[in-house]
């Protein structure tokens, strides 16, 4: 039996407050807990693009609320065009970040809803879009709790766990995916200690994951990404668990840059490598990882840190935000519907949602 996480310990990174979204602006963490109120769709796009709100499920939730903000002030009279307006707003929001499929997944639901209701008054469609966003948000909380409860069973007592990037409450509706597994193991009184990869260049591990683990009292130690091999060899790592931004039908998995290297290291050291994946992160439209678009970000993220130059001016930079781990390196996926082991092509297919 796992204990329930006390609500007060769990961060709410996104909230719907009366008539707007309130997010923790993650660009200020860990030094400041700054809440940003967003009333307008353009600000939602900017918040996603700038990683004020980040992590695949959280991006999907924010975008769903963003669609509502985008149509809210359109006039309710005249010829009803709201479904085409919704489509345009979704196309726009989808451009904020390309890799996390949860963004598209949430926006596609908004478009479908608007088309299904195209003969209804636009006031009714607007209301339904807000309800859709709220339900995507609430569902994600339940899904993350289920991933945590299922995944903690894979964690042995006295486990040394290595994780990458941030996959906690900040990245989701609540609890997280990979971090939810760790929280639930900790609350279930399994002794766990977490090696937190710093996660260059934007430091989601050191800025965000340590912040969350500290709040929830999970023992952890921070390492730089290049220390992972040595930690596996010298300190002993029992398992690696990471999140994902997009899983292809064959199990190839996009996640934060550096994940692929960790998977190779885990294989070399004979360490199980788990991916925590809500079904909303599985892209059933693509057969393999080579079809996953990889976001490239600004050179400045690599060349400077807090306005300090880290490379001579004009240095050429390659800055992919994600990489793709081939499915052969993955031991299993932890989803809200259970643990999925190879053959992934066959077993992930069983999770494909039936379109109503
Ligand atoms: O660029 P980010 O910080 O949005 O990248 C986030 C990740 O790579 C996470 O591992 C992934 O979105 C899963 S979050 C539950």
Short mmCIF file of C-alpha atoms and ligand atoms in Angstrom, two decimals:
data_model
loop_
_atom_site.label_atom_id
_atom_site.label_comp_id
_atom_site.label_asym_id
_atom_site.label_seq_id
_atom_site.Cartn_x
_atom_site.Cartn_y
_atom_site.Cartn_z
CA UNK A 1 0.00 0.00 0.00
CA UNK A 2 1.28 3.45 -0.87
CA UNK A 3 0.52 6.43 1.32
CA UNK A 4 -1.33 9.31 -0.30
CA UNK A 5 0.83 12.36 -1.00
CA UNK A 6 -0.39 15.25 1.13
CA UNK A 7 -1.91 17.88 -1.17
CA UNK A 8 0.05 20.68 0.52
CA UNK A 9 3.38 19.10 -0.42
CA UNK A 10 2.48 18.90 -4.07
CA UNK A 11 3.07 21.91 -6.25
CA UNK A 12 0.27 23.08 -8.56
CA UNK A 13 2.20 24.44 -11.50
CA UNK A 14 -0.96 25.43 -13.43
CA UNK A 15 -4.23 26.66 -11.98
CA UNK A 16 -7.41 28.03 -13.48
CA UNK A 17 -8.35 31.01 -11.29
CA UNK A 18 -11.78 32.60 -12.00
CA UNK A 19 -11.10 33.82 -15.54
CA UNK A 20 -7.43 33.15 -16.23
CA UNK A 21 -4.49 30.77 -15.95
CA UNK A 22 -2.02 31.09 -13.10
CA UNK A 23 1.32 29.34 -13.59
CA UNK A 24 4.48 29.13 -11.56
CA UNK A 25 6.92 30.88 -13.88
CA UNK A 26 9.60 28.18 -13.98
CA UNK A 27 12.23 30.51 -15.40
CA UNK A 28 12.55 32.07 -11.93
CA UNK A 29 13.07 28.81 -10.03
CA UNK A 30 14.70 27.94 -7.72
CA UNK A 31 15.45 31.45 -6.50
CA UNK A 32 11.91 32.82 -6.65
CA UNK A 33 8.41 31.31 -6.56
CA UNK A 34 6.80 33.74 -8.96
CA UNK A 35 3.19 33.23 -10.08
CA UNK A 36 2.30 34.58 -13.49
CA UNK A 37 -1.34 35.38 -14.38
CA UNK A 38 -2.19 34.86 -18.04
CA UNK A 39 -5.37 36.28 -19.60
CA UNK A 40 -4.56 36.07 -23.27
CA UNK A 41 -3.66 33.40 -25.85
CA UNK A 42 -0.53 35.22 -27.08
CA UNK A 43 0.84 35.12 -23.55
CA UNK A 44 0.15 31.39 -23.38
CA UNK A 45 2.17 30.88 -26.57
CA UNK A 46 5.01 32.95 -25.13
CA UNK A 47 4.93 31.11 -21.78
CA UNK A 48 5.21 27.74 -23.56
CA UNK A 49 7.90 28.95 -25.95
CA UNK A 50 10.00 30.46 -23.15
CA UNK A 51 9.59 27.43 -20.85
CA UNK A 52 7.75 29.44 -18.20
CA UNK A 53 5.46 26.44 -18.35
CA UNK A 54 7.17 23.28 -19.58
CA UNK A 55 7.12 19.50 -19.56
CA UNK A 56 4.98 17.67 -22.11
CA UNK A 57 1.73 17.20 -20.13
CA UNK A 58 1.85 20.73 -18.64
CA UNK A 59 2.27 22.23 -22.11
CA UNK A 60 -0.85 20.36 -23.28
CA UNK A 61 -2.87 21.60 -20.30
CA UNK A 62 -1.75 25.21 -20.72
CA UNK A 63 -2.52 25.12 -24.45
CA UNK A 64 -6.03 23.75 -23.83
CA UNK A 65 -6.79 26.71 -21.54
CA UNK A 66 -5.10 28.94 -24.14
CA UNK A 67 -7.65 27.93 -26.79
CA UNK A 68 -10.45 29.09 -24.52
CA UNK A 69 -8.65 32.39 -23.84
CA UNK A 70 -8.25 32.81 -27.60
CA UNK A 71 -12.00 32.56 -28.34
CA UNK A 72 -13.44 33.99 -25.14
CA UNK A 73 -13.72 37.58 -26.35
CA UNK A 74 -14.88 36.84 -29.88
CA UNK A 75 -18.38 38.21 -30.51
CA UNK A 76 -21.24 35.77 -29.92
CA UNK A 77 -23.47 37.23 -32.63
CA UNK A 78 -23.44 37.11 -36.44
CA UNK A 79 -22.48 34.14 -38.60
CA UNK A 80 -20.99 31.39 -36.47
CA UNK A 81 -17.38 30.77 -37.46
CA UNK A 82 -16.05 29.67 -34.14
CA UNK A 83 -14.84 26.26 -35.35
CA UNK A 84 -12.57 27.89 -37.91
CA UNK A 85 -11.39 30.39 -35.30
CA UNK A 86 -10.55 27.49 -32.98
CA UNK A 87 -8.67 25.76 -35.76
CA UNK A 88 -6.58 28.88 -36.42
CA UNK A 89 -5.81 29.37 -32.73
CA UNK A 90 -4.75 25.74 -32.42
CA UNK A 91 -2.46 25.99 -35.44
CA UNK A 92 -0.88 29.04 -33.83
CA UNK A 93 -0.42 27.42 -30.39
CA UNK A 94 1.06 24.29 -31.98
CA UNK A 95 3.96 26.39 -33.28
CA UNK A 96 5.14 27.20 -29.75
CA UNK A 97 7.11 23.95 -29.39
CA UNK A 98 7.31 21.04 -31.86
CA UNK A 99 8.47 17.94 -29.98
CA UNK A 100 6.00 17.23 -27.16
CA UNK A 101 3.05 15.50 -28.79
CA UNK A 102 0.84 16.34 -25.80
CA UNK A 103 0.53 19.86 -27.21
CA UNK A 104 -0.97 18.58 -30.48
CA UNK A 105 -2.99 15.97 -28.62
CA UNK A 106 -4.73 18.63 -26.50
CA UNK A 107 -5.23 21.02 -29.43
CA UNK A 108 -6.69 18.28 -31.64
CA UNK A 109 -9.34 17.64 -29.01
CA UNK A 110 -10.29 21.33 -29.03
CA UNK A 111 -10.59 21.34 -32.84
CA UNK A 112 -12.69 18.16 -32.81
CA UNK A 113 -15.00 19.60 -30.17
CA UNK A 114 -15.45 22.87 -32.09
CA UNK A 115 -16.29 20.99 -35.31
CA UNK A 116 -18.68 18.62 -33.52
CA UNK A 117 -20.49 21.70 -32.13
CA UNK A 118 -20.33 23.84 -35.25
CA UNK A 119 -24.12 24.24 -35.41
CA UNK A 120 -24.35 25.29 -31.77
CA UNK A 121 -24.24 28.91 -30.52
CA UNK A 122 -20.67 30.08 -30.06
CA UNK A 123 -21.31 30.92 -26.39
CA UNK A 124 -21.97 27.22 -25.83
CA UNK A 125 -18.82 26.21 -27.72
CA UNK A 126 -16.71 28.58 -25.60
CA UNK A 127 -18.10 27.09 -22.41
CA UNK A 128 -17.39 23.58 -23.69
CA UNK A 129 -13.79 24.53 -24.56
CA UNK A 130 -13.19 25.70 -20.99
CA UNK A 131 -14.72 22.48 -19.66
CA UNK A 132 -12.46 20.48 -22.01
CA UNK A 133 -9.35 22.24 -20.67
CA UNK A 134 -10.43 21.60 -17.08
CA UNK A 135 -11.04 17.94 -17.80
CA UNK A 136 -7.66 17.51 -19.55
CA UNK A 137 -6.12 19.10 -16.44
CA UNK A 138 -8.00 16.91 -13.94
CA UNK A 139 -7.42 13.74 -15.98
CA UNK A 140 -3.70 14.42 -16.02
CA UNK A 141 -3.63 14.54 -12.21
CA UNK A 142 -5.31 11.14 -12.03
CA UNK A 143 -3.07 9.71 -14.76
CA UNK A 144 0.09 10.87 -12.99
CA UNK A 145 -1.08 9.34 -9.71
CA UNK A 146 -1.76 6.04 -11.50
CA UNK A 147 1.68 6.07 -13.16
CA UNK A 148 3.24 6.65 -9.74
CA UNK A 149 1.34 3.84 -8.04
CA UNK A 150 2.06 1.38 -10.84
CA UNK A 151 5.68 2.36 -11.31
CA UNK A 152 6.67 2.26 -7.65
CA UNK A 153 6.28 -1.51 -7.79
CA UNK A 154 9.35 -1.61 -10.04
CA UNK A 155 11.47 0.11 -7.40
CA UNK A 156 13.39 -2.16 -5.02
CA UNK A 157 13.94 -1.31 -1.36
CA UNK A 158 17.03 0.82 -0.79
CA UNK A 159 17.05 1.93 -4.41
CA UNK A 160 19.50 4.30 -6.04
CA UNK A 161 17.58 5.91 -8.89
CA UNK A 162 18.95 8.16 -11.59
CA UNK A 163 16.67 10.65 -13.36
CA UNK A 164 17.05 13.35 -15.99
CA UNK A 165 15.38 16.71 -16.59
CA UNK A 166 12.23 17.53 -14.61
CA UNK A 167 9.24 15.22 -14.75
CA UNK A 168 7.44 16.24 -11.57
CA UNK A 169 4.45 18.37 -10.58
CA UNK A 170 6.01 21.29 -12.41
CA UNK A 171 5.87 19.35 -15.67
CA UNK A 172 2.34 17.97 -15.27
CA UNK A 173 -1.03 18.61 -13.62
CA UNK A 174 0.28 17.09 -10.39
CA UNK A 175 2.82 14.53 -9.09
CA UNK A 176 4.58 14.10 -12.43
CA UNK A 177 5.45 10.98 -14.39
CA UNK A 178 8.94 9.65 -13.58
CA UNK A 179 8.99 11.73 -10.38
CA UNK A 180 5.55 10.44 -9.41
CA UNK A 181 7.04 6.92 -9.40
CA UNK A 182 9.82 8.13 -7.13
CA UNK A 183 7.43 10.04 -4.81
CA UNK A 184 5.16 7.04 -4.48
CA UNK A 185 8.07 4.71 -3.71
CA UNK A 186 9.30 7.17 -1.07
CA UNK A 187 5.86 7.49 0.49
CA UNK A 188 5.49 3.72 0.42
CA UNK A 189 8.48 3.69 2.79
CA UNK A 190 10.91 2.21 0.30
CA UNK A 191 14.22 3.84 1.04
CA UNK A 192 15.15 5.71 -2.13
CA UNK A 193 17.98 8.02 -3.04
CA UNK A 194 17.86 9.95 -6.31
CA UNK A 195 20.77 10.99 -8.50
CA UNK A 196 19.54 14.13 -10.23
CA UNK A 197 21.17 14.92 -13.56
CA UNK A 198 21.78 18.64 -13.84
CA UNK A 199 20.39 18.62 -17.44
CA UNK A 200 22.36 21.10 -19.50
CA UNK A 201 21.75 23.58 -20.98
CA UNK A 202 18.60 24.81 -19.21
CA UNK A 203 19.27 22.96 -15.96
CA UNK A 204 15.80 21.54 -15.37
CA UNK A 205 17.40 18.92 -13.10
CA UNK A 206 19.33 21.26 -10.86
CA UNK A 207 16.83 24.15 -10.88
CA UNK A 208 13.53 22.27 -10.79
CA UNK A 209 13.87 18.60 -9.82
CA UNK A 210 15.98 19.29 -6.74
CA UNK A 211 13.48 22.02 -5.78
CA UNK A 212 10.60 19.54 -5.98
CA UNK A 213 12.45 16.71 -4.25
CA UNK A 214 13.43 19.04 -1.44
CA UNK A 215 9.80 20.09 -0.96
CA UNK A 216 8.65 16.47 -0.81
CA UNK A 217 11.52 15.29 1.36
CA UNK A 218 12.96 12.71 -1.05
CA UNK A 219 16.73 12.20 -0.47
CA UNK A 220 18.70 13.25 -3.52
CA UNK A 221 22.09 14.32 -4.82
CA UNK A 222 22.80 16.54 -7.78
CA UNK A 223 25.37 15.55 -10.42
CA UNK A 224 26.40 17.11 -13.71
CA UNK A 225 25.32 15.14 -16.77
CA UNK A 226 28.86 14.01 -17.53
CA UNK A 227 29.13 12.30 -14.15
CA UNK A 228 26.41 9.73 -14.86
CA UNK A 229 28.71 6.99 -16.19
CA UNK A 230 31.03 7.27 -13.23
CA UNK A 231 28.16 7.29 -10.74
CA UNK A 232 26.78 4.11 -12.35
CA UNK A 233 30.15 2.43 -12.11
CA UNK A 234 31.32 3.64 -8.72
CA UNK A 235 28.17 4.31 -6.69
CA UNK A 236 25.74 1.79 -8.11
CA UNK A 237 22.49 2.82 -9.75
CA UNK A 238 19.61 0.34 -9.54
CA UNK A 239 17.48 1.91 -12.23
CA UNK A 240 17.08 4.93 -14.47
CA UNK A 241 13.65 6.48 -14.87
CA UNK A 242 12.87 9.35 -17.21
CA UNK A 243 9.84 10.99 -18.79
CA UNK A 244 9.06 11.52 -22.44
CA UNK A 245 7.84 14.11 -24.91
CA UNK A 246 6.83 11.67 -27.62
CA UNK A 247 6.86 7.90 -28.09
CA UNK A 248 6.60 6.41 -31.57
CA UNK A 249 4.59 3.21 -32.26
CA UNK A 250 7.73 1.06 -32.06
CA UNK A 251 8.76 2.55 -28.68
CA UNK A 252 11.46 4.96 -29.89
CA UNK A 253 11.29 7.78 -27.36
CA UNK A 254 12.01 11.50 -27.55
CA UNK A 255 13.00 13.13 -24.29
CA UNK A 256 15.29 15.85 -23.01
CA UNK A 257 18.69 15.96 -24.67
CA UNK A 258 21.02 13.62 -22.82
CA UNK A 259 18.45 10.86 -22.34
CA UNK A 260 19.87 8.78 -25.23
CA UNK A 261 23.35 8.90 -23.69
CA UNK A 262 21.94 7.76 -20.36
CA UNK A 263 20.17 4.83 -22.01
CA UNK A 264 23.44 3.69 -23.61
CA UNK A 265 25.21 3.99 -20.27
CA UNK A 266 22.45 2.05 -18.54
CA UNK A 267 22.75 -0.76 -21.12
CA UNK A 268 26.53 -0.89 -20.64
CA UNK A 269 26.15 -1.15 -16.87
CA UNK A 270 23.22 -3.57 -17.06
CA UNK A 271 20.83 -1.15 -15.37
CA UNK A 272 17.09 -1.17 -16.18
CA UNK A 273 15.98 1.92 -18.10
CA UNK A 274 12.32 2.90 -17.61
CA UNK A 275 10.27 5.55 -19.39
CA UNK A 276 7.22 6.96 -17.60
CA UNK A 277 4.72 7.80 -20.32
CA UNK A 278 1.11 8.89 -20.16
CA UNK A 279 -0.79 7.53 -23.16
CA UNK A 280 -1.18 11.15 -24.33
CA UNK A 281 2.59 11.10 -25.04
CA UNK A 282 2.32 8.19 -27.48
CA UNK A 283 2.06 9.34 -31.07
CA UNK A 284 0.21 6.51 -32.80
CA UNK A 285 0.56 8.31 -36.14
CA UNK A 286 4.30 7.66 -36.43
CA UNK A 287 5.97 4.29 -36.81
CA UNK A 288 9.42 5.17 -35.50
CA UNK A 289 11.50 7.88 -33.86
CA UNK A 290 13.02 9.27 -37.05
CA UNK A 291 9.67 10.99 -37.69
CA UNK A 292 9.78 12.92 -34.40
CA UNK A 293 10.51 16.64 -34.93
CA UNK A 294 13.36 17.74 -32.70
CA UNK A 295 13.24 21.30 -31.43
CA UNK A 296 16.41 23.33 -31.90
CA UNK A 297 16.74 26.24 -29.53
CA UNK A 298 18.69 29.44 -29.38
CA UNK A 299 22.50 29.32 -29.25
CA UNK A 300 22.42 31.68 -26.28
CA UNK A 301 21.14 28.85 -24.06
CA UNK A 302 24.48 27.08 -24.53
CA UNK A 303 26.83 30.06 -24.83
CA UNK A 304 25.77 32.00 -21.79
CA UNK A 305 24.51 31.48 -18.28
CA UNK A 306 22.79 34.24 -16.31
CA UNK A 307 24.27 36.83 -18.71
CA UNK A 308 27.79 35.45 -18.28
CA UNK A 309 29.52 34.45 -21.54
CA UNK A 310 30.52 30.76 -21.64
CA UNK A 311 32.04 30.83 -25.13
CA UNK A 312 33.75 33.44 -27.32
CA UNK A 313 31.30 35.68 -29.19
CA UNK A 314 30.22 34.19 -32.53
CA UNK A 315 30.91 30.55 -31.55
CA UNK A 316 28.84 28.21 -33.75
CA UNK A 317 26.42 26.18 -31.65
CA UNK A 318 24.12 23.20 -32.16
CA UNK A 319 21.38 23.14 -29.53
CA UNK A 320 18.83 20.32 -29.96
CA UNK A 321 16.45 20.35 -26.99
CA UNK A 322 15.63 16.64 -27.29
CA UNK A 323 17.05 13.36 -28.53
CA UNK A 324 15.49 10.04 -29.46
CA UNK A 325 16.33 6.88 -27.53
CA UNK A 326 15.97 3.76 -29.69
CA UNK A 327 13.42 1.31 -28.29
CA UNK A 328 16.03 -1.47 -27.91
CA UNK A 329 17.55 0.47 -25.02
CA UNK A 330 14.28 0.76 -23.09
CA UNK A 331 13.39 -1.88 -20.51
CA UNK A 332 9.74 -0.88 -20.12
CA UNK A 333 7.23 1.97 -20.26
CA UNK A 334 5.17 2.84 -17.22
CA UNK A 335 1.76 4.11 -18.30
CA UNK A 336 -1.51 4.79 -16.49
CA UNK A 337 -2.69 1.44 -17.86
CA UNK A 338 0.23 -0.57 -16.52
CA UNK A 339 3.81 -1.54 -17.34
CA UNK A 340 4.47 -2.17 -21.04
CA UNK A 341 7.38 -4.44 -21.95
CA UNK A 342 8.73 -5.50 -25.37
CA UNK A 343 7.53 -6.27 -28.00
CA UNK A 344 6.68 -2.54 -27.90
CA UNK A 345 5.18 -2.37 -31.41
CA UNK A 346 2.66 -4.98 -30.39
CA UNK A 347 2.09 -3.95 -26.79
CA UNK A 348 1.88 -0.17 -27.18
CA UNK A 349 -0.71 -0.67 -29.90
CA UNK A 350 -3.08 -2.13 -27.28
CA UNK A 351 -3.14 1.32 -25.64
CA UNK A 352 -4.35 3.13 -28.76
CA UNK A 353 -7.49 5.10 -27.78
CA UNK A 354 -10.60 4.14 -29.70
CA UNK A 355 -11.98 7.22 -31.49
CA UNK A 356 -15.67 7.63 -30.58
O1 LIG B 1 12.23 21.30 -22.52
P1 LIG B 1 11.40 20.76 -21.41
O2 LIG B 1 11.86 21.19 -20.06
O3 LIG B 1 9.92 21.03 -21.62
O4 LIG B 1 11.59 19.18 -21.50
C1 LIG B 1 10.86 18.35 -20.63
C2 LIG B 1 11.22 16.92 -20.74
O5 LIG B 1 12.02 16.52 -21.55
C3 LIG B 1 10.48 15.97 -19.85
O6 LIG B 1 11.28 14.87 -19.54
C4 LIG B 1 9.21 15.49 -20.56
O7 LIG B 1 8.47 16.56 -21.05
C5 LIG B 1 8.35 14.68 -19.67
S1 LIG B 1 7.62 15.65 -18.37
C6 LIG B 1 6.58 14.64 -17.50
#
